[in-house]
């Protein structure tokens, strides 16, 4: 494990060298970019001045307290989050898992009971008790239960009805609706593929034509849009690529073009990622984009592509960690989009997930760790396809493979390789 320290001189040099240049043609976009760069510089210098140290510190205890408080008050959510309660469970549970903080058996059981109330009688999970089943909270609910990883958690999932729910949303071209009568995009395919593979209910015809549909979403930029012909976007690109990895169709993408697009999304001055070209940095893309680059790396290794190396991911791991630790932590707990923004559970989850990927390079033998600020900052690893701990993925797959199969005859599910 390499213990990497901050260098104020190096940071100052990089920031001054990589400041955005508008060539005298100011636009709304360029003005906003300059504001963000100023806030980044202020955050870093404030940290160094206030703390009088060169080691950025993960505020582990503050984050744990913030997350635990949220988990104990799932019923006291804001009205705007009433349809996102399984998401809250997943964000909170996975964040605590990354921080290596175990849950008490009673709290785990209470979460299982709450998620059970979100399960629809017709299959799948809703955003809250009594609401309509939807693929997005179904994905979040299954992930949350896999993070808990107990028999009580697994047994919440009605696999037979879940399979029927997935079939009810499947379209003739291989795509999926998000809910009955709802929209179709790459997110729905990823959610369907993720829950079907984790619970071992994939059938031969459930995803017939799905890989073809996803491949058509790769744009001229190299990334994937939500639909064919749309602008490449980090969230949609992750969903499309991860779904193809699950369905073993990732090799059909133009991987070099995808690599070029993904590498270009890391911001030169800030160190974090943007979601699209000419957009601002956002902490949540630390996972979406770093996860993409992890999956690309693994795919290119399988193809024997000489473009990949064995010394680290194809992004600047140090710069991403510095951005997250110096610019995205709330002093009272929780992580955020960027300086001057408020923290929330969503950004906490995906900032920590991206930080985990930046710390652990799993394609080397033995794996290589690059920990900025010392061992205290080390997070647990996360699986780049499911964003659940690899051992939790293995445990879930082992459990569900041992159960009787439901629905139409189907082939066995396998865990995508790290």
mmCIF file of C-alpha atoms in Angstrom:
data_model
loop_
_atom_site.group_PDB
_atom_site.id
_atom_site.type_symbol
_atom_site.label_atom_id
_atom_site.label_comp_id
_atom_site.label_asym_id
_atom_site.label_seq_id
_atom_site.Cartn_x
_atom_site.Cartn_y
_atom_site.Cartn_z
ATOM 1 C CA UNK A 1 0.000 0.000 0.000
ATOM 2 C CA UNK A 2 1.386 3.377 -1.002
ATOM 3 C CA UNK A 3 0.836 6.207 1.493
ATOM 4 C CA UNK A 4 0.560 9.305 -0.677
ATOM 5 C CA UNK A 5 0.907 12.769 0.845
ATOM 6 C CA UNK A 6 -0.357 16.034 -0.535
ATOM 7 C CA UNK A 7 2.110 18.474 -1.994
ATOM 8 C CA UNK A 8 0.874 22.060 -1.759
ATOM 9 C CA UNK A 9 3.383 23.142 -4.369
ATOM 10 C CA UNK A 10 2.271 20.408 -6.771
ATOM 11 C CA UNK A 11 -1.394 21.260 -6.303
ATOM 12 C CA UNK A 12 -0.775 24.965 -6.820
ATOM 13 C CA UNK A 13 1.249 24.253 -9.941
ATOM 14 C CA UNK A 14 -1.422 21.971 -11.390
ATOM 15 C CA UNK A 15 -4.219 24.401 -10.622
ATOM 16 C CA UNK A 16 -2.482 27.379 -12.197
ATOM 17 C CA UNK A 17 -1.480 25.338 -15.237
ATOM 18 C CA UNK A 18 -4.914 23.810 -15.819
ATOM 19 C CA UNK A 19 -7.176 26.802 -15.223
ATOM 20 C CA UNK A 20 -9.883 27.138 -17.855
ATOM 21 C CA UNK A 21 -9.083 29.599 -20.662
ATOM 22 C CA UNK A 22 -12.027 31.201 -22.461
ATOM 23 C CA UNK A 23 -9.849 33.000 -25.051
ATOM 24 C CA UNK A 24 -11.697 36.221 -24.284
ATOM 25 C CA UNK A 25 -15.075 34.785 -25.306
ATOM 26 C CA UNK A 26 -17.055 34.479 -22.108
ATOM 27 C CA UNK A 27 -20.222 32.389 -22.086
ATOM 28 C CA UNK A 28 -22.584 31.239 -19.349
ATOM 29 C CA UNK A 29 -20.773 27.894 -19.367
ATOM 30 C CA UNK A 30 -17.290 29.419 -19.113
ATOM 31 C CA UNK A 31 -18.381 31.763 -16.316
ATOM 32 C CA UNK A 32 -19.790 28.860 -14.300
ATOM 33 C CA UNK A 33 -16.616 26.826 -14.893
ATOM 34 C CA UNK A 34 -14.467 29.661 -13.544
ATOM 35 C CA UNK A 35 -16.670 29.946 -10.450
ATOM 36 C CA UNK A 36 -16.212 26.246 -9.758
ATOM 37 C CA UNK A 37 -12.444 26.474 -10.179
ATOM 38 C CA UNK A 38 -12.334 29.378 -7.721
ATOM 39 C CA UNK A 39 -14.362 27.376 -5.193
ATOM 40 C CA UNK A 40 -12.037 24.382 -5.613
ATOM 41 C CA UNK A 41 -8.958 26.525 -4.980
ATOM 42 C CA UNK A 42 -10.544 28.116 -1.915
ATOM 43 C CA UNK A 43 -11.551 24.735 -0.479
ATOM 44 C CA UNK A 44 -8.069 23.282 -0.848
ATOM 45 C CA UNK A 45 -6.274 26.300 0.559
ATOM 46 C CA UNK A 46 -8.751 26.560 3.433
ATOM 47 C CA UNK A 47 -8.085 22.931 4.317
ATOM 48 C CA UNK A 48 -4.337 23.408 4.290
ATOM 49 C CA UNK A 49 -4.541 26.618 6.301
ATOM 50 C CA UNK A 50 -7.060 25.368 8.859
ATOM 51 C CA UNK A 51 -5.548 21.962 9.439
ATOM 52 C CA UNK A 52 -1.879 22.862 9.108
ATOM 53 C CA UNK A 53 -1.196 19.467 7.615
ATOM 54 C CA UNK A 54 -0.444 17.834 4.301
ATOM 55 C CA UNK A 55 -2.645 14.777 4.785
ATOM 56 C CA UNK A 56 -6.279 15.019 3.730
ATOM 57 C CA UNK A 57 -8.421 13.142 6.220
ATOM 58 C CA UNK A 58 -11.518 11.077 5.524
ATOM 59 C CA UNK A 59 -14.036 12.224 8.129
ATOM 60 C CA UNK A 60 -15.036 8.653 8.824
ATOM 61 C CA UNK A 61 -16.750 9.075 12.178
ATOM 62 C CA UNK A 62 -18.745 12.107 11.040
ATOM 63 C CA UNK A 63 -19.938 10.246 7.933
ATOM 64 C CA UNK A 64 -20.904 7.176 9.968
ATOM 65 C CA UNK A 65 -22.925 9.294 12.393
ATOM 66 C CA UNK A 66 -24.656 11.100 9.508
ATOM 67 C CA UNK A 67 -25.539 7.852 7.748
ATOM 68 C CA UNK A 68 -26.623 5.964 10.849
ATOM 69 C CA UNK A 69 -28.949 8.796 11.818
ATOM 70 C CA UNK A 70 -30.525 8.660 8.362
ATOM 71 C CA UNK A 71 -30.994 4.897 8.509
ATOM 72 C CA UNK A 72 -32.757 5.119 11.852
ATOM 73 C CA UNK A 73 -35.280 7.622 10.487
ATOM 74 C CA UNK A 74 -36.317 6.152 7.155
ATOM 75 C CA UNK A 75 -39.940 7.086 7.808
ATOM 76 C CA UNK A 76 -39.080 10.742 8.386
ATOM 77 C CA UNK A 77 -38.109 11.530 4.790
ATOM 78 C CA UNK A 78 -38.919 14.689 2.920
ATOM 79 C CA UNK A 79 -41.978 14.637 0.711
ATOM 80 C CA UNK A 80 -39.779 14.830 -2.407
ATOM 81 C CA UNK A 81 -38.087 11.560 -1.422
ATOM 82 C CA UNK A 82 -41.269 9.650 -0.657
ATOM 83 C CA UNK A 83 -40.893 7.589 -3.862
ATOM 84 C CA UNK A 84 -37.176 6.915 -3.258
ATOM 85 C CA UNK A 85 -37.131 5.041 0.027
ATOM 86 C CA UNK A 86 -35.428 1.851 -1.243
ATOM 87 C CA UNK A 87 -32.819 4.147 -2.771
ATOM 88 C CA UNK A 88 -32.261 5.739 0.628
ATOM 89 C CA UNK A 89 -31.774 2.258 2.097
ATOM 90 C CA UNK A 90 -29.209 1.354 -0.532
ATOM 91 C CA UNK A 91 -27.289 4.636 -0.390
ATOM 92 C CA UNK A 92 -27.087 4.495 3.391
ATOM 93 C CA UNK A 93 -26.276 0.799 3.717
ATOM 94 C CA UNK A 94 -23.657 0.741 0.964
ATOM 95 C CA UNK A 95 -21.964 3.886 2.294
ATOM 96 C CA UNK A 96 -21.693 2.345 5.756
ATOM 97 C CA UNK A 97 -20.370 -0.859 4.182
ATOM 98 C CA UNK A 98 -17.653 1.081 2.352
ATOM 99 C CA UNK A 99 -16.719 2.712 5.649
ATOM 100 C CA UNK A 100 -16.420 -0.780 7.211
ATOM 101 C CA UNK A 101 -19.135 0.012 9.746
ATOM 102 C CA UNK A 102 -21.257 -3.038 10.656
ATOM 103 C CA UNK A 103 -24.977 -2.770 11.307
ATOM 104 C CA UNK A 104 -26.603 -4.169 14.409
ATOM 105 C CA UNK A 105 -28.791 -7.244 13.785
ATOM 106 C CA UNK A 106 -31.862 -5.320 14.967
ATOM 107 C CA UNK A 107 -31.274 -2.426 12.574
ATOM 108 C CA UNK A 108 -30.629 -4.823 9.672
ATOM 109 C CA UNK A 109 -33.848 -6.671 10.440
ATOM 110 C CA UNK A 110 -35.817 -3.422 10.632
ATOM 111 C CA UNK A 111 -34.538 -2.386 7.201
ATOM 112 C CA UNK A 112 -35.509 -5.782 5.763
ATOM 113 C CA UNK A 113 -39.017 -5.400 7.151
ATOM 114 C CA UNK A 114 -39.318 -1.914 5.708
ATOM 115 C CA UNK A 115 -38.145 -2.981 2.234
ATOM 116 C CA UNK A 116 -40.563 -5.906 2.381
ATOM 117 C CA UNK A 117 -43.393 -3.390 2.739
ATOM 118 C CA UNK A 118 -42.220 -1.769 -0.519
ATOM 119 C CA UNK A 119 -42.571 -5.040 -2.484
ATOM 120 C CA UNK A 120 -45.521 -5.060 -4.871
ATOM 121 C CA UNK A 121 -47.992 -7.978 -4.757
ATOM 122 C CA UNK A 122 -47.445 -8.321 -8.527
ATOM 123 C CA UNK A 123 -43.635 -8.414 -8.289
ATOM 124 C CA UNK A 124 -40.831 -5.896 -8.063
ATOM 125 C CA UNK A 125 -40.484 -3.082 -5.569
ATOM 126 C CA UNK A 126 -41.988 0.386 -5.371
ATOM 127 C CA UNK A 127 -40.537 3.649 -4.144
ATOM 128 C CA UNK A 128 -42.549 3.292 -0.949
ATOM 129 C CA UNK A 129 -45.253 1.126 0.633
ATOM 130 C CA UNK A 130 -48.404 0.991 -1.494
ATOM 131 C CA UNK A 131 -46.840 2.663 -4.538
ATOM 132 C CA UNK A 132 -46.457 1.346 -8.095
ATOM 133 C CA UNK A 133 -43.673 -1.159 -8.799
ATOM 134 C CA UNK A 134 -40.790 0.441 -10.680
ATOM 135 C CA UNK A 135 -37.466 -0.907 -11.944
ATOM 136 C CA UNK A 136 -35.323 1.782 -10.301
ATOM 137 C CA UNK A 137 -36.418 1.117 -6.684
ATOM 138 C CA UNK A 138 -36.440 -2.607 -7.504
ATOM 139 C CA UNK A 139 -32.724 -2.344 -8.308
ATOM 140 C CA UNK A 140 -32.117 -0.319 -5.146
ATOM 141 C CA UNK A 141 -34.117 -2.728 -2.959
ATOM 142 C CA UNK A 142 -32.312 -5.831 -4.254
ATOM 143 C CA UNK A 143 -28.929 -4.143 -3.829
ATOM 144 C CA UNK A 144 -29.798 -3.033 -0.305
ATOM 145 C CA UNK A 145 -30.866 -6.549 0.665
ATOM 146 C CA UNK A 146 -27.665 -7.967 -0.805
ATOM 147 C CA UNK A 147 -25.625 -5.471 1.235
ATOM 148 C CA UNK A 148 -27.350 -6.746 4.391
ATOM 149 C CA UNK A 149 -26.649 -10.275 3.159
ATOM 150 C CA UNK A 150 -28.671 -12.304 5.691
ATOM 151 C CA UNK A 151 -31.177 -15.051 4.945
ATOM 152 C CA UNK A 152 -33.904 -12.742 6.195
ATOM 153 C CA UNK A 153 -32.798 -10.169 3.621
ATOM 154 C CA UNK A 154 -32.617 -12.627 0.714
ATOM 155 C CA UNK A 155 -35.975 -14.166 1.598
ATOM 156 C CA UNK A 156 -37.709 -10.808 1.243
ATOM 157 C CA UNK A 157 -37.361 -11.131 -2.545
ATOM 158 C CA UNK A 158 -40.187 -13.023 -4.269
ATOM 159 C CA UNK A 159 -38.154 -14.279 -7.211
ATOM 160 C CA UNK A 160 -41.049 -15.841 -9.114
ATOM 161 C CA UNK A 161 -43.047 -12.615 -9.054
ATOM 162 C CA UNK A 162 -39.913 -10.589 -9.772
ATOM 163 C CA UNK A 163 -39.367 -12.598 -12.956
ATOM 164 C CA UNK A 164 -42.975 -12.016 -13.974
ATOM 165 C CA UNK A 165 -42.542 -8.297 -13.299
ATOM 166 C CA UNK A 166 -39.492 -8.175 -15.576
ATOM 167 C CA UNK A 167 -41.353 -9.980 -18.362
ATOM 168 C CA UNK A 168 -44.242 -7.526 -18.032
ATOM 169 C CA UNK A 169 -41.859 -4.629 -18.734
ATOM 170 C CA UNK A 170 -39.897 -6.251 -21.547
ATOM 171 C CA UNK A 171 -40.478 -4.798 -25.023
ATOM 172 C CA UNK A 172 -40.275 -6.656 -28.320
ATOM 173 C CA UNK A 173 -36.966 -5.031 -29.287
ATOM 174 C CA UNK A 174 -35.204 -6.190 -26.095
ATOM 175 C CA UNK A 175 -35.618 -2.950 -24.149
ATOM 176 C CA UNK A 176 -37.514 -2.522 -20.873
ATOM 177 C CA UNK A 177 -39.983 0.012 -19.536
ATOM 178 C CA UNK A 178 -39.136 1.506 -16.155
ATOM 179 C CA UNK A 179 -42.685 0.728 -15.020
ATOM 180 C CA UNK A 180 -45.948 -0.303 -16.638
ATOM 181 C CA UNK A 181 -46.603 2.276 -19.339
ATOM 182 C CA UNK A 182 -43.371 4.087 -18.438
ATOM 183 C CA UNK A 183 -40.309 5.335 -20.266
ATOM 184 C CA UNK A 184 -37.681 3.164 -21.952
ATOM 185 C CA UNK A 185 -33.963 3.904 -21.730
ATOM 186 C CA UNK A 186 -30.628 2.331 -20.840
ATOM 187 C CA UNK A 187 -31.259 2.661 -17.094
ATOM 188 C CA UNK A 188 -34.154 0.208 -17.221
ATOM 189 C CA UNK A 189 -32.036 -2.387 -19.012
ATOM 190 C CA UNK A 190 -29.288 -2.123 -16.409
ATOM 191 C CA UNK A 191 -31.737 -2.352 -13.508
ATOM 192 C CA UNK A 192 -33.405 -5.412 -15.045
ATOM 193 C CA UNK A 193 -30.114 -7.152 -15.846
ATOM 194 C CA UNK A 194 -28.674 -6.401 -12.418
ATOM 195 C CA UNK A 195 -31.566 -7.771 -10.359
ATOM 196 C CA UNK A 196 -32.071 -10.771 -12.660
ATOM 197 C CA UNK A 197 -28.412 -11.767 -12.465
ATOM 198 C CA UNK A 198 -28.047 -11.226 -8.713
ATOM 199 C CA UNK A 199 -31.162 -13.308 -7.964
ATOM 200 C CA UNK A 200 -30.368 -15.900 -10.663
ATOM 201 C CA UNK A 201 -33.604 -15.616 -12.653
ATOM 202 C CA UNK A 202 -32.183 -14.860 -16.113
ATOM 203 C CA UNK A 203 -33.930 -16.892 -18.819
ATOM 204 C CA UNK A 204 -32.779 -17.386 -22.439
ATOM 205 C CA UNK A 205 -35.463 -15.106 -23.872
ATOM 206 C CA UNK A 206 -35.705 -12.464 -21.147
ATOM 207 C CA UNK A 207 -32.866 -10.443 -22.657
ATOM 208 C CA UNK A 208 -33.173 -11.536 -26.286
ATOM 209 C CA UNK A 209 -32.197 -8.575 -28.456
ATOM 210 C CA UNK A 210 -31.179 -6.479 -25.447
ATOM 211 C CA UNK A 211 -27.480 -6.273 -26.316
ATOM 212 C CA UNK A 212 -28.373 -5.111 -29.833
ATOM 213 C CA UNK A 213 -30.518 -2.346 -28.343
ATOM 214 C CA UNK A 214 -27.772 -1.148 -25.975
ATOM 215 C CA UNK A 215 -25.037 -1.176 -28.632
ATOM 216 C CA UNK A 216 -27.152 1.147 -30.779
ATOM 217 C CA UNK A 217 -26.982 3.709 -27.957
ATOM 218 C CA UNK A 218 -23.243 4.291 -28.445
ATOM 219 C CA UNK A 219 -22.915 7.761 -29.925
ATOM 220 C CA UNK A 220 -20.368 9.286 -32.265
ATOM 221 C CA UNK A 221 -18.614 10.635 -29.137
ATOM 222 C CA UNK A 222 -17.873 7.121 -27.877
ATOM 223 C CA UNK A 223 -20.064 7.140 -24.775
ATOM 224 C CA UNK A 224 -23.667 5.968 -24.594
ATOM 225 C CA UNK A 225 -26.850 8.010 -24.493
ATOM 226 C CA UNK A 226 -30.114 7.052 -22.852
ATOM 227 C CA UNK A 227 -31.496 6.141 -26.277
ATOM 228 C CA UNK A 228 -30.006 5.698 -29.717
ATOM 229 C CA UNK A 229 -29.023 9.078 -31.172
ATOM 230 C CA UNK A 230 -28.782 10.989 -27.877
ATOM 231 C CA UNK A 231 -25.756 12.718 -26.344
ATOM 232 C CA UNK A 232 -23.281 10.525 -24.455
ATOM 233 C CA UNK A 233 -23.778 10.750 -20.690
ATOM 234 C CA UNK A 234 -21.836 9.256 -17.797
ATOM 235 C CA UNK A 235 -24.799 7.712 -15.993
ATOM 236 C CA UNK A 236 -26.304 6.176 -19.116
ATOM 237 C CA UNK A 237 -22.885 4.990 -20.287
ATOM 238 C CA UNK A 238 -22.293 3.186 -17.015
ATOM 239 C CA UNK A 239 -25.732 1.576 -17.156
ATOM 240 C CA UNK A 240 -25.278 0.428 -20.735
ATOM 241 C CA UNK A 241 -21.757 -0.911 -20.287
ATOM 242 C CA UNK A 242 -22.533 -2.650 -16.979
ATOM 243 C CA UNK A 243 -25.624 -4.282 -18.494
ATOM 244 C CA UNK A 244 -23.552 -5.536 -21.419
ATOM 245 C CA UNK A 245 -20.953 -6.946 -19.009
ATOM 246 C CA UNK A 246 -23.714 -8.864 -17.192
ATOM 247 C CA UNK A 247 -25.076 -10.143 -20.524
ATOM 248 C CA UNK A 248 -21.577 -10.787 -21.925
ATOM 249 C CA UNK A 249 -22.003 -8.352 -24.808
ATOM 250 C CA UNK A 250 -19.502 -5.615 -23.917
ATOM 251 C CA UNK A 251 -17.076 -6.646 -26.659
ATOM 252 C CA UNK A 252 -19.560 -5.443 -29.252
ATOM 253 C CA UNK A 253 -18.963 -1.805 -28.334
ATOM 254 C CA UNK A 254 -16.236 0.300 -29.943
ATOM 255 C CA UNK A 255 -14.132 0.087 -26.804
ATOM 256 C CA UNK A 256 -11.329 2.393 -27.958
ATOM 257 C CA UNK A 257 -13.842 5.137 -28.763
ATOM 258 C CA UNK A 258 -15.535 4.599 -25.396
ATOM 259 C CA UNK A 259 -12.162 4.768 -23.633
ATOM 260 C CA UNK A 260 -11.284 8.048 -25.313
ATOM 261 C CA UNK A 261 -14.608 9.591 -24.294
ATOM 262 C CA UNK A 262 -14.451 8.331 -20.701
ATOM 263 C CA UNK A 263 -10.856 9.484 -20.128
ATOM 264 C CA UNK A 264 -11.823 12.934 -21.373
ATOM 265 C CA UNK A 265 -14.405 13.363 -18.627
ATOM 266 C CA UNK A 266 -11.871 13.798 -15.811
ATOM 267 C CA UNK A 267 -11.471 17.526 -15.200
ATOM 268 C CA UNK A 268 -7.891 18.701 -15.536
ATOM 269 C CA UNK A 269 -7.909 21.309 -12.775
ATOM 270 C CA UNK A 270 -10.470 19.864 -10.355
ATOM 271 C CA UNK A 271 -9.470 16.193 -10.554
ATOM 272 C CA UNK A 272 -13.085 14.978 -10.409
ATOM 273 C CA UNK A 273 -15.322 13.895 -13.276
ATOM 274 C CA UNK A 274 -18.004 15.618 -15.312
ATOM 275 C CA UNK A 275 -20.971 13.729 -16.729
ATOM 276 C CA UNK A 276 -20.946 15.169 -20.257
ATOM 277 C CA UNK A 277 -18.762 17.349 -22.444
ATOM 278 C CA UNK A 278 -18.664 21.021 -21.376
ATOM 279 C CA UNK A 279 -20.392 20.355 -18.052
ATOM 280 C CA UNK A 280 -19.236 21.044 -14.503
ATOM 281 C CA UNK A 281 -17.506 18.587 -12.196
ATOM 282 C CA UNK A 282 -19.834 16.605 -9.919
ATOM 283 C CA UNK A 283 -18.790 14.270 -7.123
ATOM 284 C CA UNK A 284 -21.358 11.582 -8.010
ATOM 285 C CA UNK A 285 -19.605 10.929 -11.326
ATOM 286 C CA UNK A 286 -16.631 9.756 -9.311
ATOM 287 C CA UNK A 287 -18.359 6.384 -9.376
ATOM 288 C CA UNK A 288 -20.212 6.477 -12.691
ATOM 289 C CA UNK A 289 -17.122 7.445 -14.691
ATOM 290 C CA UNK A 290 -14.508 5.598 -12.634
ATOM 291 C CA UNK A 291 -16.737 2.511 -12.788
ATOM 292 C CA UNK A 292 -16.861 2.812 -16.576
ATOM 293 C CA UNK A 293 -13.074 2.989 -16.756
ATOM 294 C CA UNK A 294 -12.776 -0.047 -14.473
ATOM 295 C CA UNK A 295 -15.055 -2.061 -16.779
ATOM 296 C CA UNK A 296 -13.260 -0.835 -19.917
ATOM 297 C CA UNK A 297 -9.915 -1.810 -18.395
ATOM 298 C CA UNK A 298 -11.149 -5.302 -17.606
ATOM 299 C CA UNK A 299 -12.627 -5.718 -21.093
ATOM 300 C CA UNK A 300 -9.457 -4.569 -22.863
ATOM 301 C CA UNK A 301 -7.381 -6.957 -20.757
ATOM 302 C CA UNK A 302 -9.654 -9.808 -21.843
ATOM 303 C CA UNK A 303 -9.167 -8.738 -25.458
ATOM 304 C CA UNK A 304 -5.379 -8.588 -25.058
ATOM 305 C CA UNK A 305 -5.348 -4.893 -25.977
ATOM 306 C CA UNK A 306 -1.869 -3.372 -25.432
ATOM 307 C CA UNK A 307 -3.431 -0.018 -24.507
ATOM 308 C CA UNK A 308 -3.949 -1.104 -20.895
ATOM 309 C CA UNK A 309 -1.293 -1.387 -18.255
ATOM 310 C CA UNK A 310 -0.955 -3.066 -14.896
ATOM 311 C CA UNK A 311 0.062 -0.047 -12.841
ATOM 312 C CA UNK A 312 -3.317 1.591 -12.295
ATOM 313 C CA UNK A 313 -6.630 2.658 -13.768
ATOM 314 C CA UNK A 314 -6.727 4.810 -16.885
ATOM 315 C CA UNK A 315 -7.541 7.940 -14.931
ATOM 316 C CA UNK A 316 -5.600 10.058 -12.430
ATOM 317 C CA UNK A 317 -6.388 8.238 -9.186
ATOM 318 C CA UNK A 318 -4.502 10.678 -6.978
ATOM 319 C CA UNK A 319 -6.313 13.735 -8.364
ATOM 320 C CA UNK A 320 -9.749 12.145 -7.903
ATOM 321 C CA UNK A 321 -8.995 11.276 -4.281
ATOM 322 C CA UNK A 322 -7.750 14.797 -3.593
ATOM 323 C CA UNK A 323 -10.933 16.276 -5.075
ATOM 324 C CA UNK A 324 -13.197 14.040 -3.000
ATOM 325 C CA UNK A 325 -11.309 14.401 0.281
ATOM 326 C CA UNK A 326 -10.574 18.131 0.077
ATOM 327 C CA UNK A 327 -13.612 19.478 -1.770
ATOM 328 C CA UNK A 328 -16.540 17.097 -1.226
ATOM 329 C CA UNK A 329 -16.734 16.451 2.519
ATOM 330 C CA UNK A 330 -19.128 18.211 4.881
ATOM 331 C CA UNK A 331 -17.424 18.834 8.234
ATOM 332 C CA UNK A 332 -20.515 17.496 10.034
ATOM 333 C CA UNK A 333 -20.762 14.375 7.865
ATOM 334 C CA UNK A 334 -21.873 13.457 4.375
ATOM 335 C CA UNK A 335 -20.386 14.193 0.963
ATOM 336 C CA UNK A 336 -21.485 16.566 -1.759
ATOM 337 C CA UNK A 337 -21.480 17.489 -5.433
ATOM 338 C CA UNK A 338 -18.791 20.206 -5.213
ATOM 339 C CA UNK A 339 -17.843 23.076 -2.866
ATOM 340 C CA UNK A 340 -20.707 25.442 -1.973
ATOM 341 C CA UNK A 341 -23.261 22.622 -2.402
ATOM 342 C CA UNK A 342 -25.153 20.772 0.324
ATOM 343 C CA UNK A 343 -24.397 17.175 1.221
ATOM 344 C CA UNK A 344 -26.951 14.396 0.724
ATOM 345 C CA UNK A 345 -27.170 10.612 0.905
ATOM 346 C CA UNK A 346 -26.982 10.176 -2.887
ATOM 347 C CA UNK A 347 -23.702 12.057 -3.254
ATOM 348 C CA UNK A 348 -22.335 10.438 -0.108
ATOM 349 C CA UNK A 349 -22.865 6.996 -1.628
ATOM 350 C CA UNK A 350 -21.404 7.703 -5.050
ATOM 351 C CA UNK A 351 -18.529 9.885 -3.841
ATOM 352 C CA UNK A 352 -17.446 7.110 -1.472
ATOM 353 C CA UNK A 353 -17.927 4.497 -4.205
ATOM 354 C CA UNK A 354 -15.709 6.480 -6.569
ATOM 355 C CA UNK A 355 -13.137 7.005 -3.831
ATOM 356 C CA UNK A 356 -13.063 3.243 -3.297
ATOM 357 C CA UNK A 357 -12.362 2.565 -6.974
ATOM 358 C CA UNK A 358 -9.631 5.232 -7.010
ATOM 359 C CA UNK A 359 -7.951 3.561 -4.017
ATOM 360 C CA UNK A 360 -7.953 -0.047 -5.231
ATOM 361 C CA UNK A 361 -6.505 -1.303 -8.519
ATOM 362 C CA UNK A 362 -7.714 -4.890 -8.778
ATOM 363 C CA UNK A 363 -6.288 -5.768 -12.210
ATOM 364 C CA UNK A 364 -2.763 -6.281 -10.859
ATOM 365 C CA UNK A 365 -1.495 -9.414 -9.155
ATOM 366 C CA UNK A 366 -1.332 -8.808 -6.275
ATOM 367 C CA UNK A 367 -3.805 -5.871 -6.338
ATOM 368 C CA UNK A 368 -2.309 -2.400 -5.906
ATOM 369 C CA UNK A 369 -3.612 0.191 -3.440
ATOM 370 C CA UNK A 370 -3.030 3.926 -3.800
ATOM 371 C CA UNK A 371 -4.288 5.608 -0.625
ATOM 372 C CA UNK A 372 -4.014 9.381 -0.440
ATOM 373 C CA UNK A 373 -3.606 10.603 3.133
ATOM 374 C CA UNK A 374 -2.712 7.352 4.853
ATOM 375 C CA UNK A 375 -4.273 4.042 5.824
ATOM 376 C CA UNK A 376 -6.972 5.758 7.914
ATOM 377 C CA UNK A 377 -8.642 6.836 4.663
ATOM 378 C CA UNK A 378 -8.930 3.315 3.236
ATOM 379 C CA UNK A 379 -12.399 2.211 2.154
ATOM 380 C CA UNK A 380 -13.665 -1.277 1.408
ATOM 381 C CA UNK A 381 -13.772 -2.322 -2.246
ATOM 382 C CA UNK A 382 -16.903 -2.141 -4.385
ATOM 383 C CA UNK A 383 -17.912 -4.262 -7.357
ATOM 384 C CA UNK A 384 -17.790 -2.109 -10.519
ATOM 385 C CA UNK A 385 -20.923 -3.690 -12.027
ATOM 386 C CA UNK A 386 -23.313 -3.793 -9.058
ATOM 387 C CA UNK A 387 -21.714 -1.217 -6.709
ATOM 388 C CA UNK A 388 -21.969 -3.680 -3.841
ATOM 389 C CA UNK A 389 -19.010 -5.222 -2.018
ATOM 390 C CA UNK A 390 -17.569 -8.117 -4.109
ATOM 391 C CA UNK A 391 -17.970 -10.578 -1.251
ATOM 392 C CA UNK A 392 -21.618 -9.560 -0.847
ATOM 393 C CA UNK A 393 -22.159 -10.197 -4.573
ATOM 394 C CA UNK A 394 -20.603 -13.663 -4.238
ATOM 395 C CA UNK A 395 -22.704 -14.458 -1.182
ATOM 396 C CA UNK A 396 -25.947 -13.448 -2.889
ATOM 397 C CA UNK A 397 -25.177 -15.400 -6.046
ATOM 398 C CA UNK A 398 -24.283 -18.460 -4.023
ATOM 399 C CA UNK A 399 -27.524 -18.254 -2.074
ATOM 400 C CA UNK A 400 -29.833 -17.752 -5.059
ATOM 401 C CA UNK A 401 -28.138 -20.385 -7.212
ATOM 402 C CA UNK A 402 -28.995 -22.964 -4.572
ATOM 403 C CA UNK A 403 -32.725 -22.223 -4.779
ATOM 404 C CA UNK A 404 -35.218 -23.861 -7.155
ATOM 405 C CA UNK A 405 -35.669 -22.008 -10.426
ATOM 406 C CA UNK A 406 -38.847 -20.246 -11.402
ATOM 407 C CA UNK A 407 -40.512 -19.378 -14.672
ATOM 408 C CA UNK A 408 -39.234 -20.447 -18.071
ATOM 409 C CA UNK A 409 -36.091 -22.622 -18.344
ATOM 410 C CA UNK A 410 -33.026 -20.433 -18.110
ATOM 411 C CA UNK A 411 -29.267 -20.629 -18.073
ATOM 412 C CA UNK A 412 -27.145 -20.089 -14.994
ATOM 413 C CA UNK A 413 -26.043 -16.615 -14.015
ATOM 414 C CA UNK A 414 -22.417 -15.838 -13.495
ATOM 415 C CA UNK A 415 -20.822 -12.974 -11.700
ATOM 416 C CA UNK A 416 -19.021 -10.561 -14.056
ATOM 417 C CA UNK A 417 -15.302 -10.583 -13.348
ATOM 418 C CA UNK A 418 -13.722 -7.734 -11.440
#
